[in-house]
Structures are given as structure tokens and as C-alpha cells.
Tab-separated table of C-alpha atoms in Angstrom:
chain	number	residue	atom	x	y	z
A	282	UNK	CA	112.957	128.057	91.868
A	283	UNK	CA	111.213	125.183	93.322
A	284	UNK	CA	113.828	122.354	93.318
A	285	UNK	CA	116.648	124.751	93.891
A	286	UNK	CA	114.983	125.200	97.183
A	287	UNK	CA	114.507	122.647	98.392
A	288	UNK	CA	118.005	120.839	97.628
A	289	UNK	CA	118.785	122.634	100.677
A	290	UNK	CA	118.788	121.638	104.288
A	291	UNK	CA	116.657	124.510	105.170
A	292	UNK	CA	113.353	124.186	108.125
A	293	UNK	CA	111.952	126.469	105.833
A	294	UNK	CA	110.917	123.785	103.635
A	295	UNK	CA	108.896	122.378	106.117
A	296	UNK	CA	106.357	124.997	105.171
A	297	UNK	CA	107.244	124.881	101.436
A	298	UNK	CA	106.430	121.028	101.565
A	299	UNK	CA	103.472	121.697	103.176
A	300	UNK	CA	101.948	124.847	101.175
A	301	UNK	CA	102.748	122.764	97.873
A	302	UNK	CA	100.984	119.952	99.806
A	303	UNK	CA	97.695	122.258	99.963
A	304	UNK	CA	98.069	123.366	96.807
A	305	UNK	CA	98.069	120.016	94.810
A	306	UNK	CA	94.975	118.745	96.880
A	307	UNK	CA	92.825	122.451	95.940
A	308	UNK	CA	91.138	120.614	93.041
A	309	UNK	CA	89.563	118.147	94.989
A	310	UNK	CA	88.489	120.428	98.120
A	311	UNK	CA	86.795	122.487	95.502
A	312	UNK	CA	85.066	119.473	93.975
A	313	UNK	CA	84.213	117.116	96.445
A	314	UNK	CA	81.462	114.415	96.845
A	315	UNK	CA	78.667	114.948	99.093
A	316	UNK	CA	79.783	112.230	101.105
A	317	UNK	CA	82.708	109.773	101.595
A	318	UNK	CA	82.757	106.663	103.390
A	319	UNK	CA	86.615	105.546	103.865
A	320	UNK	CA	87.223	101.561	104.776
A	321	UNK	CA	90.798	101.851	106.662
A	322	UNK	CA	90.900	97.891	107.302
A	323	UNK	CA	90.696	94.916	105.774
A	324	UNK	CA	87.439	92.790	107.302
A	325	UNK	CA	89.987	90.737	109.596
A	326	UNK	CA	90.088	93.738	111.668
A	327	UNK	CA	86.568	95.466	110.912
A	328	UNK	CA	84.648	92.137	111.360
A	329	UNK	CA	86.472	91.850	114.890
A	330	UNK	CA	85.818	95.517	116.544
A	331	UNK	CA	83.154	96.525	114.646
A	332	UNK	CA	83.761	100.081	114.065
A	333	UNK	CA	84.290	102.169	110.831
A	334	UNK	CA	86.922	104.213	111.969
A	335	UNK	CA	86.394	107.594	109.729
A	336	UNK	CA	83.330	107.009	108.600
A	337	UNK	CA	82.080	110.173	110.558
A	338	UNK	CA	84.115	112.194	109.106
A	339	UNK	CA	83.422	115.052	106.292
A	340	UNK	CA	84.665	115.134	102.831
A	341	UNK	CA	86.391	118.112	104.366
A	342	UNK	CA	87.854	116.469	106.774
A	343	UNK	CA	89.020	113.410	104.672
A	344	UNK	CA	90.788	115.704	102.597
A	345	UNK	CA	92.554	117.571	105.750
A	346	UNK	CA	93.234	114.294	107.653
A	347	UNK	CA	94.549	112.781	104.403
A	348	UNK	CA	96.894	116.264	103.186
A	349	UNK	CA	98.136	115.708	107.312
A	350	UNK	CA	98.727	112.114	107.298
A	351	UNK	CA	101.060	112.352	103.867
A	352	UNK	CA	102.588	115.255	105.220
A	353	UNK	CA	103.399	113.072	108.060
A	354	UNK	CA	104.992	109.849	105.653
A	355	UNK	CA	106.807	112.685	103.303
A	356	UNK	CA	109.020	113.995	106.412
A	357	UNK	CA	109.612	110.689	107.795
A	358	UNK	CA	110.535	109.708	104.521
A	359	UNK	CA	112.238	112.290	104.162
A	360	UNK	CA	114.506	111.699	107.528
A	361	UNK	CA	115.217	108.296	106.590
A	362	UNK	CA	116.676	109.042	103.224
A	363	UNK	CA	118.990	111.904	105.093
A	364	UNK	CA	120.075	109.552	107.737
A	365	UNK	CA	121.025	106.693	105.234
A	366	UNK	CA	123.025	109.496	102.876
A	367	UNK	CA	121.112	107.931	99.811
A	368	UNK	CA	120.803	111.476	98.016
A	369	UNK	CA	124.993	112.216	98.507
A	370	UNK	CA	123.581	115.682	100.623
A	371	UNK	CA	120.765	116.076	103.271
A	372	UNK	CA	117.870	118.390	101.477
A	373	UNK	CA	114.100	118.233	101.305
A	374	UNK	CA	113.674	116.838	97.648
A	375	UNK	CA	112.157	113.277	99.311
A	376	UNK	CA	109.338	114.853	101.229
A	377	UNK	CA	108.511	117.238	98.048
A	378	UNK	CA	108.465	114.837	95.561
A	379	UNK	CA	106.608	112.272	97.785
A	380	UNK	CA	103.952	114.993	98.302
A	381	UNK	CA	103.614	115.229	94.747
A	382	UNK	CA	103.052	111.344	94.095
A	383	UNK	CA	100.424	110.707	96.608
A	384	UNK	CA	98.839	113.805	94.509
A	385	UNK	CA	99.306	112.858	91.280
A	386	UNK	CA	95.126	111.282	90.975
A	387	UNK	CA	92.456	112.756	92.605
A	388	UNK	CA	91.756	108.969	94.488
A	389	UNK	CA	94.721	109.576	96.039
A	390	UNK	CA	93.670	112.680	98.322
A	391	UNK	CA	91.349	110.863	100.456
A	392	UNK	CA	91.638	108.052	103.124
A	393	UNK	CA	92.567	104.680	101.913
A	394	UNK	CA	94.228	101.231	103.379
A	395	UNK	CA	97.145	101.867	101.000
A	396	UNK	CA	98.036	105.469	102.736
A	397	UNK	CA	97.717	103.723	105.705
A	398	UNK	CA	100.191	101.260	105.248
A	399	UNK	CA	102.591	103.721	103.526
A	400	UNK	CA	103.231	104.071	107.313
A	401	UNK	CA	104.467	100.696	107.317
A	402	UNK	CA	105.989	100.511	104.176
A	403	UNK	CA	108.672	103.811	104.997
A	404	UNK	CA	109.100	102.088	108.447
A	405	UNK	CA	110.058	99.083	107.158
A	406	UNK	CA	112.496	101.003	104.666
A	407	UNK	CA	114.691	102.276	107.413
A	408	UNK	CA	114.662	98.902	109.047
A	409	UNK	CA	115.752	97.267	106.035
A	410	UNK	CA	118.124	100.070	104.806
A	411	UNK	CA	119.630	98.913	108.238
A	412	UNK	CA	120.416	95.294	108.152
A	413	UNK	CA	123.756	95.641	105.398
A	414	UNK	CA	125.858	96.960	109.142
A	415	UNK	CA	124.495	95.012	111.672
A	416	UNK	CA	125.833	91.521	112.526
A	417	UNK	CA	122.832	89.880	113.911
A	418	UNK	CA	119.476	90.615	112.284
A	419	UNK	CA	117.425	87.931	113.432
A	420	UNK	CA	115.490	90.137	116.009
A	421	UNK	CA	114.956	92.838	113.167
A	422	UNK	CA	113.849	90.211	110.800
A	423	UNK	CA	111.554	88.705	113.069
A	424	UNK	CA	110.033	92.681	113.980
A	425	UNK	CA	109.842	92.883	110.339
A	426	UNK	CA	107.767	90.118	109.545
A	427	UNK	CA	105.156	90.877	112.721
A	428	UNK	CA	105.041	94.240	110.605
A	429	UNK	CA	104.071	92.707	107.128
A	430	UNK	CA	101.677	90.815	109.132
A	431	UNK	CA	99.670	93.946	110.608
A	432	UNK	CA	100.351	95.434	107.853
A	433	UNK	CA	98.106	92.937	106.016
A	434	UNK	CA	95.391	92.961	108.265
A	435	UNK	CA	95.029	96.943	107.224
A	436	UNK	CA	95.475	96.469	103.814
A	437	UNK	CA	95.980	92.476	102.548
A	438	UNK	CA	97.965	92.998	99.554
A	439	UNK	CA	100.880	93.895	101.414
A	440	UNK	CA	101.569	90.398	102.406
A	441	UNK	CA	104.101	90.717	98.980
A	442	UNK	CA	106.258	92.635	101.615
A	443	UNK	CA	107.360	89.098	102.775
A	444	UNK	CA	108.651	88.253	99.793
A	445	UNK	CA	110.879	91.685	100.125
A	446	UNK	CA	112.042	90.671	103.224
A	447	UNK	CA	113.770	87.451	101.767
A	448	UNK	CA	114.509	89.631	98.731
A	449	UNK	CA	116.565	92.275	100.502
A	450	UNK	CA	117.784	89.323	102.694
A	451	UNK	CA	120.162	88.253	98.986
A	452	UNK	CA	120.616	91.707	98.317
A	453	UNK	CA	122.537	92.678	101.587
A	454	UNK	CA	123.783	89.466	103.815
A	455	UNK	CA	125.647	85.931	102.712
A	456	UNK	CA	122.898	83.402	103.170
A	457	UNK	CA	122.273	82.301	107.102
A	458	UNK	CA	118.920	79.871	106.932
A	459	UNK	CA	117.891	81.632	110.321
A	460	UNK	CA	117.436	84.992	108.825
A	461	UNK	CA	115.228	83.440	106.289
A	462	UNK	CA	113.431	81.789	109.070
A	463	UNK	CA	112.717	84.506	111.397
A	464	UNK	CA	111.006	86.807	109.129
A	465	UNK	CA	108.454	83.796	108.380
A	466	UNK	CA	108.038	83.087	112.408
A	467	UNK	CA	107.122	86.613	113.127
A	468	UNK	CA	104.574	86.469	110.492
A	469	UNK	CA	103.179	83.539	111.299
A	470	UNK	CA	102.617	84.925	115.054
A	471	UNK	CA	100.415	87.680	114.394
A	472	UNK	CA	98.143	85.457	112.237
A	473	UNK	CA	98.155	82.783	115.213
A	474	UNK	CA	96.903	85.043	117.397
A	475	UNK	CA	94.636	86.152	115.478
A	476	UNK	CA	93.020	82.932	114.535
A	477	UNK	CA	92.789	82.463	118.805
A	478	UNK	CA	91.043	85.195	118.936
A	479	UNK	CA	88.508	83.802	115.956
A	480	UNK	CA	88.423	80.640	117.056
A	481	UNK	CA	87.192	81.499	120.973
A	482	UNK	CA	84.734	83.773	119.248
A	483	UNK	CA	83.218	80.858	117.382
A	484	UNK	CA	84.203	82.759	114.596
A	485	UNK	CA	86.411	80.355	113.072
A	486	UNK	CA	85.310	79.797	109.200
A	487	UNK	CA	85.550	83.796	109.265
A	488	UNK	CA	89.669	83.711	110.171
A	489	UNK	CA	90.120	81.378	107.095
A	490	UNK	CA	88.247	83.153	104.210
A	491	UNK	CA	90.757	86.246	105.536
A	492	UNK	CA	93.333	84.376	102.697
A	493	UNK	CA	90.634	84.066	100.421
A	494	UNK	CA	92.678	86.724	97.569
A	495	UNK	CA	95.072	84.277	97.479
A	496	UNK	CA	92.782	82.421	95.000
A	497	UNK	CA	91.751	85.617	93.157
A	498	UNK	CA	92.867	84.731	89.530
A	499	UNK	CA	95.507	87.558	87.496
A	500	UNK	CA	92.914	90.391	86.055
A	501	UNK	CA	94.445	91.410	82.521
A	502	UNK	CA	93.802	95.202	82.873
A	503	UNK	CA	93.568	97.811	85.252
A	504	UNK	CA	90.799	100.335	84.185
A	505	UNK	CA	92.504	103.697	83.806
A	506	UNK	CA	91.062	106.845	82.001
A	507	UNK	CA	92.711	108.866	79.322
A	508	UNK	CA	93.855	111.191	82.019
A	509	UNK	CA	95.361	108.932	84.567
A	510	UNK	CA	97.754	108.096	81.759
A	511	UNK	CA	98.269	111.712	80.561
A	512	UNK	CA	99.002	113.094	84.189
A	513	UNK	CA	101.602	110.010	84.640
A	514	UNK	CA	103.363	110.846	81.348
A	515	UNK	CA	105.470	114.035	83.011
A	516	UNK	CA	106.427	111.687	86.061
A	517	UNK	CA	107.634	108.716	83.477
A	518	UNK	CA	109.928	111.191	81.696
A	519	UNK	CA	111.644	112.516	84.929
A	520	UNK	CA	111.921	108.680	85.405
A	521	UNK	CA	113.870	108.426	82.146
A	522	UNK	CA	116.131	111.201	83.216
A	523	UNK	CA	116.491	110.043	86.687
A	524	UNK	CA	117.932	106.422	84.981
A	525	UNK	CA	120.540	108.555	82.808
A	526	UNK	CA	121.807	110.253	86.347
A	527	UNK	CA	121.992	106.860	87.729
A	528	UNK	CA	123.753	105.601	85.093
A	529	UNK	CA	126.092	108.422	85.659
A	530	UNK	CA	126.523	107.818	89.724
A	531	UNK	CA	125.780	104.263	90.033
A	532	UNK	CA	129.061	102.749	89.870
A	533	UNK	CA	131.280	106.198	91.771
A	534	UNK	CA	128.642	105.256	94.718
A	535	UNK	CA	129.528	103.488	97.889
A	536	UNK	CA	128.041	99.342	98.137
A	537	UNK	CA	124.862	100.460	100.684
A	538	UNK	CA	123.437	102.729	98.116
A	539	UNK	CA	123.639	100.600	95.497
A	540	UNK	CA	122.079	97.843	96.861
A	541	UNK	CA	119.216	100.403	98.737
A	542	UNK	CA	118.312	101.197	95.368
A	543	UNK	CA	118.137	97.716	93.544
A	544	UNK	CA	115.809	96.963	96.927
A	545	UNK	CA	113.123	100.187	95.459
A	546	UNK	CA	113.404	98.436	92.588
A	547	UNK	CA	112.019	95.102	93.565
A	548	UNK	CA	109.773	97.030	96.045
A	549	UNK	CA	108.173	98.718	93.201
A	550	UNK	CA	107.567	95.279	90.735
A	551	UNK	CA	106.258	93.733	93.963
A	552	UNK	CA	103.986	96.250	94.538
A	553	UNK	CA	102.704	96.833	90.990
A	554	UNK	CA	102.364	93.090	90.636
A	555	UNK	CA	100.084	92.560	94.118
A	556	UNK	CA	97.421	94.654	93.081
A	557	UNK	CA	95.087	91.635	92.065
A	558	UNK	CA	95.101	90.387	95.442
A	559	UNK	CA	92.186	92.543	96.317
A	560	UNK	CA	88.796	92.010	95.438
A	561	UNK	CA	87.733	95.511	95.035
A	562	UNK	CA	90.570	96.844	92.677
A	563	UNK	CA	91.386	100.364	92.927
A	564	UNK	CA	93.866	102.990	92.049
A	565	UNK	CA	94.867	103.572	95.334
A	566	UNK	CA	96.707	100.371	95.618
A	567	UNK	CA	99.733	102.348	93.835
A	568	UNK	CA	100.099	104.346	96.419
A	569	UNK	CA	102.288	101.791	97.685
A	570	UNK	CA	105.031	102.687	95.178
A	571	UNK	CA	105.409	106.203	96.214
A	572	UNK	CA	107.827	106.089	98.655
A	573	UNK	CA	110.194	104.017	96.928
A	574	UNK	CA	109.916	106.381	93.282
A	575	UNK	CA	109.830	109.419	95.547
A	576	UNK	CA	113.430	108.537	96.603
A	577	UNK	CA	114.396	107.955	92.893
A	578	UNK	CA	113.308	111.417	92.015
A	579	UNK	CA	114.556	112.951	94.766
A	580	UNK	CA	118.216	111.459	93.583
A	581	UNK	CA	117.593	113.190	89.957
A	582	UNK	CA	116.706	116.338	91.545
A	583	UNK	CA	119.339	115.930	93.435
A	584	UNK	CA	121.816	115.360	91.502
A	585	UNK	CA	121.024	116.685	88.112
A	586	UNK	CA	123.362	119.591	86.846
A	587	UNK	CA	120.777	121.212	84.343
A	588	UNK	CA	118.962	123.558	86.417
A	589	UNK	CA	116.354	124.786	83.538
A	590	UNK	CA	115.871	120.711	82.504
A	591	UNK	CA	114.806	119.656	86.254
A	592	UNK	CA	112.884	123.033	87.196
A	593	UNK	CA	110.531	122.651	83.883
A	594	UNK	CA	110.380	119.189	84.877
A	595	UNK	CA	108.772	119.948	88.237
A	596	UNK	CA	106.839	122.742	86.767
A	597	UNK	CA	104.859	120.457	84.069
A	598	UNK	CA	104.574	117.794	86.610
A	599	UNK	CA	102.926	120.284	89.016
A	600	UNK	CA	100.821	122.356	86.018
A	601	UNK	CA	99.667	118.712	84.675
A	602	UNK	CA	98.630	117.823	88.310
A	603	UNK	CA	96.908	120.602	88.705
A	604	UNK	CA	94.950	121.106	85.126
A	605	UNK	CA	93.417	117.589	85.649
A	606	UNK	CA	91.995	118.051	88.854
A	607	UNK	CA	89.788	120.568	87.147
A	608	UNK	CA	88.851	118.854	84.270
């Protein structure tokens, strides 16, 4: 069976990834738009070099470069979690059930800012996974905040990534003010030099409406179709099931593990609580919250003992994905 297979440490699975990869995105090569226009940065980089980067492209090729690209994040993903030992055994089950997230809704198969940065967000994962050994972080911290900041200028929401820095700052190290400094100063240096750059273009009033979503006030709903909910529902109830294996493991684990997961954790409310700070709201901001919930199903898969509960599982997660592509 699926999961069986790919609790193993096999290169085969390289190719299993990748063929369910293709298979989840079918629906949408088989439906696509005449034409789609991706926007891969935010205007503080567009209104700067001018270029629509994609916007040549073909639906076709959207959809390839996109299946690639997540391909790309679900291995690297994938290596992280393995090097870190946050599954108990190296397998595959990160890069397969990432691949399934970013496939869950159709907006997710194309090119986005959010996919983009999920670059980012995984890099900064096994950076941050990192800090609990070392003894002096204050170099990382200050890397990670220059991150955040380009990270921003792709996709602006992810400025809440700063607040995870200080976040998994309490989670893993004793307070040290520097730390809590550094991660601000790197920040800070990316958006200096990029306000040079506006202000000896003349450009200056432009650099300052950049932070303009900052003042964007809290939207009450997120518009979401009967089917976005109904394609989620198999993913929430692994969830559940993932939370009673937890349960089980949580306290038998060793101190880095539990303190990587608590860090998803915030990661995720972060995430899901950003979304407003883009004018143009979209699904695709979720994307942001697949690597961290592909790691938590990747530990139930994992780590589950009832083979015929966490095959059907994946099955009806796949099966759902699949039906409403096509209707």
C-alpha cells in the first residue's frame, strides 16, 4: 500500500512522490484556463525591475513549473525532517504528504508568492530546528531575520515569520536580549537598503506605502466554497488521529522534538492569522501551512500501528482530492 511504502528509506520513492505528484495535479491540466498570468512578487520588487517574471509562460507550463517547484520543497522538506530525527525513522512520508497539501485546491497547482516563499519557510525550519545545540546563535538569528525580510518582499504577509523567530527564541534558549536583537537588525537591513535604493530613484513615497497592509483592518470571513470545506474534511480527521498518536509519543520523546513540534504549532496560528495582511486575499496564502502540517502527518503515518486505519486514510484523502478537481 501507499503509506507502507513509503515509511521506508527507499530512492524508489523518489519516483513514487513524484508520479503521485502528477497524478493529484491531472484535474487541473485537463481543465485549464486559456490563460494565466502569475504575480511572483510583491510591488516592492516588481515596481523596482519591472519585469513579470512568468508571465510568458503557458497554463501548461504553470502547471509543470509549479508540480517541479513542490516537488523540489517536498524533498527538501523531506531531508530536513530525516536529518533532525523528528519522525523516530528516516522514510519518505514528509515529501508525500507535503505533495498532497499543496494539492489539496485546484489554486494551489499554479504559481503563486506563497509557493514561492515555501522555499523560505522550509529553509528557515532547518535553521531554526538548529538553534536548541548551538551555543551562539546570534549570526543565525541575524541570517534569519535578512530571510523574513526577502521573504516579504516576495510575498508581504510573511513578515509574521518575525514574530516566530522571537517565538522559537522562548521555546528553545534561556533569554539573552542579543538574540532578540539580532533577528530585528537583520530585518531592518534589507528594508534599509531597500529604501536607498527608492530614495536615489526619487521613488521615495513608493518605499513607504510597501507597509501599507499593516493598516488593512481584520476581514471576518474568508470566502470558501462548499467544496474547499468538503475536500479539507479527510485531512482534519487524519489531524484528529495524528493528535491521539501524539498524545501517545509526546512525553517518551526526547526535549528537541518536543519543542520542534510546539514551534509548527505556532507556525501554523501565525500563518492562518496573517492572511489579512494582503490586499488581494486568496486561498493560496495557506499554502504557507503546508510544510509545518505535512510534518504532523508524516509523524501519524509514521507512527500509527493500524495499517487498514492510516491506508483508508490516505486513500479518501487522495479519492476526495481527486473527485473535486473534476467537479
Amino acid at each position: 500500500m501507499i503509506i507502507n511504502q513509503h515509511r521506508k528509506f527507499s530512492p524508489v520513492n523518489i519516483i513514487f512522490v513524484s508520479a503521485i505528484g502528477l497524478v493529484l495535479c491531472l484535474g487541473i491540466f485537463l481543465s485549464l484556463p486559456a490563460h494565466i498570468t502569475p504575480i511572483l512578487f510583491e510591488p516592492a520588487v516588481n515596481n523596482l525591475i519591472g519585469i513579470r517574471i512568468g508571465s510568458n509562460l503557458s497554463p501548461e507550463a504553470n502547471v509543470m513549473v509549479t508540480l517541479i517547484l513542490t516537488l523540489l520543497q517536498g524533498f527538501f522538506l523531506n531531508r530536513i525532517v530525516n536529518n533532525f530525527n523528528l519522525l523516530g525513522k528516516p522514510n519518505f512520508t514528509p515529501a508525500l504528504m507535503y505533495m498532497t497539501l499543496v494539492s489539496l485546491l485546484t489554486p494551489f497547482l499554479v504559481l503563486s508568492p506563497p509557493l514561492i516563499c515555501n522555499f523560505i519557510t522550509i529553509w528557515m525550519l532547518g535553521k531554526l530546528f538548529n538553534i536548541y545545540k548551538q551555543h551562539d546563535i546570534k549570526a543565525l538569528m541575524l541570517d534569519l531575520g535578512m530571510i523574513v525580510a526577502i521573504g516579504s518582499l516576495i510575498y508581504f504577509p510573511f513578515m509574521v515569520m518575525m514574530v516566530l523567530l522571537w517565538i522559537s527564541l522562548l521555546i528553545f534558549r534561556p533569554f539573552n536580549w542579543r538574540e532578540w536583537l539580532t533577528p530585528l537588525l537583520g530585518f531592518s537591513t534589507i528594508y534599509f537598503l531597500l529604501g536607498v535604493i527608492y530614495y536615489w530613484m526619487g521613488r521615495l513615497p513608493e518605499f513607504f506605502a510597501i507597509f501599507k497592509p499593516l493598516s488593512y483592518a481584520f476581514p471576518t470571513e474568508l470566502s470558501l466554497n462548499m467544496y474547499d470545506y468538503l475536500v479539507l474534511l479527510p485531512v482534519i480527521i487524519t489531524l484528529f488521529f495524528f493528535l491521539i498518536v501524539l498524545k501517545d509519543h509526546f512525553f517518551k520523546s526526547v526535549v528537541h522534538l518536543r519543542k520542534s513540534f510546539q514551534l509548527l504549532f505556532f507556525m501554523i496560528l501565525l500563518t492562518l492569522g496573517s492572511f489579512y495582511l494582503n490586499k488581494h486575499i486568496t486561498i493560496n496564502h495557506f499554502l504557507l501551512c503546508a510544510p509545518p502540517f505535512a510534518i504532523y502527518l508524516a509523524f501519524y503515518f509514521t507512527n500509527s500501528k493500524s495499517k487498514w486505519i492510516y491506508e483508508t486514510l490516505y486513500l479518501i484523502i487522495i479519492a476526495s482530492i481527486i473527485y473535486f478537481q473534476f467537479v
